[in-house]
XYZ file of N, CA and C in Angstrom:
519
model
N 0.836 -1.178 0.000
C 0.000 0.000 0.000
C 0.879 1.238 0.000
N 0.543 2.202 -0.828
C 1.291 3.460 -0.892
C 0.574 4.529 -0.071
N 1.360 5.372 0.551
C 0.850 6.464 1.367
C 1.366 7.779 0.798
N 0.602 8.845 0.997
C 1.083 10.174 0.636
C 1.172 10.989 1.914
N 2.341 11.608 2.130
C 2.585 12.354 3.360
C 3.312 13.656 3.064
N 3.070 14.627 3.911
C 3.875 15.838 3.913
C 4.959 15.568 4.953
N 6.126 15.149 4.471
C 7.169 14.622 5.354
C 8.171 15.695 5.752
N 8.533 15.665 7.015
C 9.527 16.593 7.547
C 10.923 16.112 7.186
N 11.756 17.041 6.742
C 13.148 16.741 6.440
C 13.944 16.818 7.739
N 14.592 15.708 8.087
C 15.407 15.650 9.297
C 16.845 16.078 9.029
N 17.321 15.771 7.820
C 18.701 16.061 7.459
C 18.774 16.155 5.946
N 19.572 17.081 5.451
C 19.809 17.224 4.015
C 21.260 17.650 3.829
N 22.010 16.857 3.053
C 23.432 17.124 2.876
C 23.880 16.797 1.459
N 25.010 17.377 1.098
C 25.686 17.051 -0.153
C 26.677 15.934 0.155
N 26.633 14.834 -0.617
C 27.533 13.704 -0.410
C 28.719 13.714 -1.365
N 28.522 14.278 -2.553
C 29.551 14.353 -3.595
C 29.091 15.426 -4.579
N 29.923 15.775 -5.541
C 29.533 16.780 -6.527
C 28.219 16.380 -7.196
N 27.166 17.158 -6.961
C 25.875 16.910 -7.585
C 25.067 15.782 -6.983
N 25.535 15.159 -5.897
C 24.832 14.047 -5.251
C 24.440 14.469 -3.838
N 23.154 14.306 -3.522
C 22.610 14.785 -2.247
C 21.820 13.693 -1.553
N 21.674 13.856 -0.235
C 20.830 12.970 0.548
C 19.791 13.787 1.291
N 18.638 13.164 1.504
C 17.605 13.726 2.370
C 17.084 12.592 3.247
N 17.036 12.848 4.554
C 16.386 11.960 5.515
C 15.017 12.544 5.829
N 13.966 11.735 5.675
C 12.597 12.149 5.980
C 12.088 11.431 7.218
N 11.306 12.147 8.016
C 10.541 11.518 9.082
C 9.160 11.244 8.496
N 8.731 9.979 8.543
C 7.446 9.627 7.943
C 6.526 8.995 8.982
N 5.260 9.055 8.697
C 4.274 8.417 9.572
C 4.137 6.938 9.220
N 3.977 6.633 7.926
C 3.701 5.259 7.503
C 4.652 4.717 6.444
N 5.226 5.581 5.616
C 5.988 5.112 4.465
C 7.187 4.264 4.875
N 7.980 4.720 5.819
C 9.179 3.971 6.221
C 8.808 2.607 6.798
N 7.726 2.539 7.562
C 7.300 1.262 8.162
C 6.940 0.234 7.087
N 6.410 0.701 5.968
C 5.952 -0.203 4.907
C 7.018 -0.484 3.853
N 8.127 0.251 3.881
C 9.134 0.172 2.815
C 9.962 -1.110 2.880
N 10.319 -1.600 1.681
C 11.223 -2.743 1.527
C 12.395 -2.293 0.660
N 13.500 -2.992 0.808
C 14.661 -2.726 -0.045
C 14.247 -2.860 -1.505
N 14.716 -1.930 -2.335
C 14.419 -1.967 -3.760
C 13.216 -1.147 -4.173
N 12.536 -0.527 -3.215
C 11.386 0.313 -3.556
C 11.825 1.766 -3.723
N 10.878 2.621 -4.132
C 11.171 4.029 -4.327
C 10.009 4.870 -3.818
N 10.243 6.168 -3.742
C 9.171 7.120 -3.411
C 9.066 8.144 -4.537
N 7.915 8.765 -4.631
C 7.741 9.910 -5.514
C 7.865 11.151 -4.654
N 8.715 12.072 -5.072
C 8.942 13.310 -4.325
C 8.357 14.454 -5.144
N 7.469 15.217 -4.522
C 6.770 16.303 -5.198
C 7.448 17.641 -4.920
N 7.548 18.439 -5.934
C 8.133 19.771 -5.820
C 7.185 20.697 -5.067
N 7.740 21.641 -4.331
C 6.940 22.676 -3.695
C 6.619 23.805 -4.667
N 7.261 23.791 -5.825
C 7.043 24.784 -6.881
C 5.868 24.315 -7.734
N 4.791 25.059 -7.709
C 3.574 24.682 -8.427
C 3.742 24.526 -9.932
N 4.822 25.043 -10.510
C 5.023 24.913 -11.952
C 5.545 23.525 -12.336
N 5.976 22.748 -11.348
C 6.465 21.388 -11.613
C 5.470 20.405 -10.993
N 4.583 19.913 -11.829
C 3.471 19.081 -11.346
C 3.877 17.621 -11.114
N 4.754 17.082 -11.967
C 5.081 15.663 -11.876
C 6.103 15.399 -10.768
N 5.882 14.343 -9.996
C 6.850 13.998 -8.945
C 8.102 13.378 -9.548
N 9.177 13.381 -8.775
C 10.432 12.752 -9.179
C 10.534 11.416 -8.453
N 10.676 10.304 -9.190
C 10.842 9.004 -8.532
C 12.286 8.854 -8.059
N 12.470 8.559 -6.774
C 13.807 8.426 -6.212
C 13.839 7.178 -5.330
N 14.845 6.350 -5.539
C 14.990 5.092 -4.796
C 15.198 5.343 -3.314
N 14.655 4.440 -2.519
C 14.891 4.469 -1.082
C 16.278 3.889 -0.835
N 17.092 4.626 -0.108
C 18.459 4.201 0.184
C 18.534 3.428 1.500
N 17.860 3.925 2.515
C 17.968 3.311 3.839
C 16.703 3.606 4.634
N 16.337 2.674 5.506
C 15.165 2.818 6.368
C 15.605 2.573 7.797
N 15.238 3.475 8.691
C 15.503 3.309 10.126
C 14.283 3.789 10.895
N 13.565 2.844 11.495
C 12.351 3.148 12.251
C 11.361 3.901 11.367
N 10.978 5.122 11.737
C 10.027 5.912 10.944
C 10.722 6.833 9.951
N 12.006 6.673 9.783
C 12.778 7.570 8.909
C 13.246 6.839 7.668
N 13.274 7.567 6.566
C 13.838 6.988 5.359
C 14.749 7.990 4.687
N 15.699 7.436 3.963
C 16.748 8.228 3.330
C 16.706 8.004 1.827
N 16.804 9.116 1.099
C 16.974 9.032 -0.345
C 18.301 9.686 -0.701
N 18.924 9.208 -1.762
C 20.147 9.798 -2.297
C 19.905 9.981 -3.785
N 20.165 11.171 -4.289
C 19.851 11.486 -5.679
C 20.910 12.382 -6.285
N 20.958 12.361 -7.613
C 21.844 13.243 -8.371
C 20.992 14.360 -8.965
N 21.481 15.589 -8.925
C 20.769 16.708 -9.545
C 20.779 16.496 -11.055
N 19.570 16.432 -11.628
C 19.445 16.175 -13.062
C 18.550 17.195 -13.758
N 17.907 18.059 -13.001
C 16.998 19.043 -13.574
C 16.513 19.980 -12.488
N 15.487 20.763 -12.809
C 15.012 21.779 -11.870
C 14.389 21.184 -10.608
N 13.698 20.046 -10.738
C 13.086 19.419 -9.563
C 14.120 18.935 -8.573
N 15.077 18.159 -9.043
C 16.104 17.656 -8.128
C 17.018 18.785 -7.652
N 17.164 19.833 -8.457
C 17.925 20.999 -7.991
C 17.213 21.648 -6.806
N 15.885 21.746 -6.884
C 15.103 22.280 -5.765
C 15.317 21.428 -4.511
N 15.245 20.099 -4.662
C 15.412 19.215 -3.508
C 16.801 19.360 -2.896
N 17.800 19.612 -3.727
C 19.181 19.733 -3.226
C 19.361 20.952 -2.327
N 18.461 21.909 -2.427
C 18.557 23.131 -1.622
C 17.701 23.080 -0.355
N 17.016 21.974 -0.134
C 16.157 21.842 1.038
C 17.008 21.720 2.304
N 16.427 22.124 3.415
C 17.121 22.123 4.713
C 16.304 21.345 5.744
N 16.979 20.920 6.796
C 16.305 20.255 7.912
C 15.209 21.170 8.446
N 14.053 20.581 8.767
C 12.920 21.338 9.283
C 11.913 21.713 8.208
N 12.298 21.653 6.932
C 11.365 21.939 5.837
C 10.590 20.663 5.501
N 9.589 20.813 4.642
C 8.713 19.693 4.307
C 8.611 19.503 2.803
N 8.436 18.249 2.404
C 8.133 17.898 1.017
C 7.034 16.839 1.027
N 6.158 16.900 0.030
C 5.176 15.842 -0.150
C 5.868 14.662 -0.804
N 5.647 13.476 -0.226
C 6.202 12.253 -0.796
C 5.105 11.195 -0.832
N 5.235 10.264 -1.760
C 4.302 9.162 -1.856
C 5.089 7.865 -1.982
N 4.633 6.847 -1.260
C 5.320 5.578 -1.341
C 4.934 4.667 -0.206
N 5.571 3.544 -0.045
C 6.600 3.056 -0.951
C 5.976 2.545 -2.244
N 6.704 2.700 -3.322
C 6.243 2.299 -4.648
C 7.182 1.243 -5.213
N 6.680 0.455 -6.145
C 7.475 -0.617 -6.726
C 7.370 -1.878 -5.887
N 7.881 -2.969 -6.408
C 7.762 -4.257 -5.726
C 8.826 -4.489 -4.673
N 10.012 -4.002 -4.882
C 11.092 -4.244 -3.932
C 11.494 -5.703 -3.902
N 12.334 -6.052 -2.934
C 12.835 -7.413 -2.783
C 12.140 -8.090 -1.620
N 11.511 -9.210 -1.862
C 10.897 -10.003 -0.803
C 11.905 -11.078 -0.414
N 12.791 -10.750 0.518
C 13.877 -11.653 0.877
C 13.383 -12.972 1.466
N 12.277 -12.945 2.188
C 11.708 -14.181 2.729
C 11.270 -15.117 1.615
N 10.618 -14.573 0.615
C 10.149 -15.373 -0.524
C 11.334 -15.921 -1.321
N 12.339 -15.087 -1.545
C 13.525 -15.521 -2.290
C 14.221 -16.663 -1.550
N 14.404 -16.510 -0.239
C 15.063 -17.548 0.561
C 14.261 -18.846 0.533
N 12.922 -18.752 0.605
C 12.071 -19.949 0.575
C 12.172 -20.664 -0.770
N 12.203 -19.909 -1.853
C 12.319 -20.511 -3.189
C 13.665 -21.224 -3.347
N 14.722 -20.612 -2.868
C 16.048 -21.233 -2.960
C 16.091 -22.505 -2.121
N 15.521 -22.442 -0.917
C 15.499 -23.616 -0.041
C 14.672 -24.741 -0.668
N 13.534 -24.393 -1.307
C 12.682 -25.397 -1.954
C 13.419 -26.112 -3.087
N 14.391 -25.445 -3.679
C 15.190 -26.049 -4.744
C 16.344 -26.870 -4.182
N 16.443 -26.934 -2.846
C 17.491 -27.717 -2.216
C 18.837 -27.006 -2.168
N 18.826 -25.705 -2.386
C 20.068 -24.931 -2.335
C 20.068 -24.080 -1.078
N 21.211 -23.488 -0.778
C 21.286 -22.601 0.386
C 21.530 -21.170 -0.075
N 21.074 -20.253 0.746
C 21.200 -18.821 0.459
C 22.313 -18.293 1.351
N 23.579 -18.548 0.949
C 24.689 -18.196 1.818
C 25.619 -17.151 1.224
N 25.369 -16.712 -0.009
C 26.220 -15.693 -0.625
C 25.369 -14.844 -1.559
N 25.622 -13.532 -1.543
C 24.937 -12.608 -2.445
C 25.952 -11.643 -3.031
N 25.760 -11.303 -4.291
C 26.610 -10.317 -4.952
C 25.703 -9.208 -5.463
N 25.974 -7.985 -5.028
C 25.182 -6.816 -5.434
C 26.018 -5.941 -6.355
N 25.391 -5.424 -7.394
C 26.060 -4.518 -8.330
C 25.280 -3.217 -8.393
N 25.977 -2.087 -8.314
C 25.345 -0.784 -8.466
C 26.362 0.212 -8.987
N 25.917 1.086 -9.849
C 26.809 2.104 -10.385
C 26.159 3.469 -10.335
N 26.938 4.487 -9.950
C 26.425 5.855 -9.908
C 25.248 5.966 -8.968
N 24.148 6.490 -9.472
C 22.969 6.671 -8.637
C 22.224 5.349 -8.434
N 22.741 4.255 -9.026
C 22.239 2.913 -8.760
C 22.864 2.292 -7.520
N 23.820 2.978 -6.913
C 24.443 2.503 -5.676
C 23.485 2.639 -4.485
N 22.830 3.786 -4.268
C 22.019 3.965 -3.055
C 20.948 2.910 -2.797
N 20.174 2.450 -3.796
C 19.138 1.464 -3.449
C 19.686 0.115 -2.996
N 20.952 -0.150 -3.248
C 21.555 -1.411 -2.823
C 21.921 -1.410 -1.340
N 22.023 -0.222 -0.717
C 22.457 -0.148 0.677
C 21.464 -0.830 1.616
N 20.193 -0.552 1.475
C 19.196 -1.189 2.348
C 19.179 -2.695 2.127
N 19.340 -3.139 0.895
C 19.390 -4.574 0.616
C 20.605 -5.206 1.294
N 21.762 -4.585 1.168
C 22.972 -5.103 1.818
C 22.777 -5.200 3.331
N 22.109 -4.218 3.900
C 21.848 -4.197 5.344
C 20.966 -5.370 5.761
N 20.012 -5.743 4.931
C 19.044 -6.776 5.304
C 19.501 -8.197 5.015
N 20.453 -8.367 4.127
C 20.902 -9.714 3.790
C 21.613 -10.351 4.982
N 21.297 -11.588 5.231
C 21.904 -12.318 6.340
C 22.788 -13.422 5.781
N 23.732 -13.009 4.954
C 24.655 -13.963 4.348
C 25.934 -13.219 3.969
N 26.904 -13.949 3.464
C 28.141 -13.346 2.981
C 27.788 -12.490 1.765
N 28.072 -11.197 1.834
C 27.652 -10.280 0.783
C 28.843 -9.554 0.171
N 28.877 -9.529 -1.131
C 29.877 -8.805 -1.916
C 29.140 -7.676 -2.632
N 29.650 -6.459 -2.548
C 29.052 -5.319 -3.262
C 30.084 -4.763 -4.240
N 29.710 -4.707 -5.496
C 30.560 -4.135 -6.533
C 29.949 -2.785 -6.884
N 30.682 -1.710 -6.568
C 30.155 -0.356 -6.708
C 30.952 0.424 -7.745
N 30.244 1.061 -8.658
C 30.884 1.844 -9.703
C 30.629 3.325 -9.520
N 31.669 4.129 -9.728
C 31.594 5.583 -9.585
C 32.288 6.254 -10.769
N 31.969 7.525 -10.978
C 32.643 8.294 -12.031
C 34.102 8.551 -11.689
N 34.326 8.891 -10.393
C 35.659 9.299 -9.947
C 35.843 8.894 -8.495
N 36.774 9.485 -7.811
C 37.107 9.124 -6.444
C 36.140 9.587 -5.371
N 35.021 10.200 -5.734
C 34.022 10.605 -4.743
C 33.109 9.404 -4.460
N 33.508 8.608 -3.503
C 32.877 7.319 -3.230
C 31.743 7.441 -2.217
N 30.682 8.174 -2.586
C 29.567 8.361 -1.669
C 28.955 7.007 -1.287
N 28.686 6.838 -0.004
C 28.088 5.660 0.626
C 29.029 4.462 0.772
N 30.228 4.515 0.232
C 31.125 3.362 0.278
C 31.406 2.921 1.710
N 31.685 3.859 2.604
C 32.001 3.486 3.989
C 30.798 2.830 4.676
N 29.591 3.202 4.288
C 28.405 2.561 4.864
C 28.247 1.134 4.339
N 28.573 0.918 3.074
C 28.535 -0.439 2.525
C 29.541 -1.331 3.233
N 30.680 -0.770 3.651
C 31.708 -1.551 4.342
C 31.160 -2.223 5.600
N 30.112 -1.659 6.210
C 29.506 -2.243 7.407
C 28.760 -3.537 7.103
N 28.293 -3.706 5.861
C 27.407 -4.819 5.528
C 27.964 -5.783 4.484
N 29.042 -5.397 3.800
C 29.507 -6.217 2.678
C 31.002 -6.014 2.448
N 31.591 -6.977 1.752
C 32.940 -6.775 1.223
C 32.759 -5.960 -0.054
N 33.454 -4.847 -0.167
C 33.214 -3.909 -1.262
C 34.374 -3.902 -2.260
N 34.015 -3.964 -3.529
C 34.957 -3.775 -4.634
C 34.503 -2.523 -5.381
N 35.447 -1.608 -5.642
C 35.119 -0.338 -6.289
C 35.748 -0.288 -7.674
N 34.994 0.282 -8.606
C 35.507 0.568 -9.943
C 35.133 2.024 -10.261
N 36.093 2.776 -10.826
C 35.796 4.154 -11.219
C 36.043 4.319 -12.709
N 35.229 5.177 -13.326
C 35.372 5.434 -14.762
C 36.726 6.041 -15.087
N 37.213 6.925 -14.195
C 38.488 7.592 -14.485
C 39.706 6.812 -13.962
N 39.464 5.673 -13.324
C 40.565 4.839 -12.841
C 41.266 5.352 -11.609
N 40.729 6.384 -10.962
C 41.389 6.983 -9.813
C 41.328 6.125 -8.553
N 40.314 5.270 -8.442
C 40.149 4.400 -7.291
C 39.681 3.030 -7.788
N 40.178 1.994 -7.156
C 39.728 0.643 -7.513
C 40.224 0.246 -8.895
N 39.384 -0.472 -9.558
C 39.768 -1.025 -10.855
C 39.177 -0.212 -12.003
């Protein structure tokens, strides 16, 4: 079930050139969210009617975190938001990962769920963080970046063995 809320921003920061995070306090969305889902974020500017879909990066209690790259006027607006301000959000949206179902299917096939490999590049890195956090097995995360600005890498280190690749070759392979 998706909910629409006017969510309070708890924290908003720049993580790398053009990459930002926002932590929202939610009433229902965070409680219902699963790894791999996203929210729609609505602009406070009435001239931008369509919401921006942004992947959920992390969930903690009633709070959820999104990480996004500025790609236009809507995400530019979000990048300037501050703690204490509000944005309308809707979610969780999408199917996400049902880890219980996946584990049951693997077990039914007579196999074990003891290793996972996650791949994410650029703005595809953030949605993998919540999944890495929830996996209860040996986890490898292969993360790709443009350059040496390795946003979220240290957080992945808590949940997985991390291999980094950069487009410019400055870090990793």
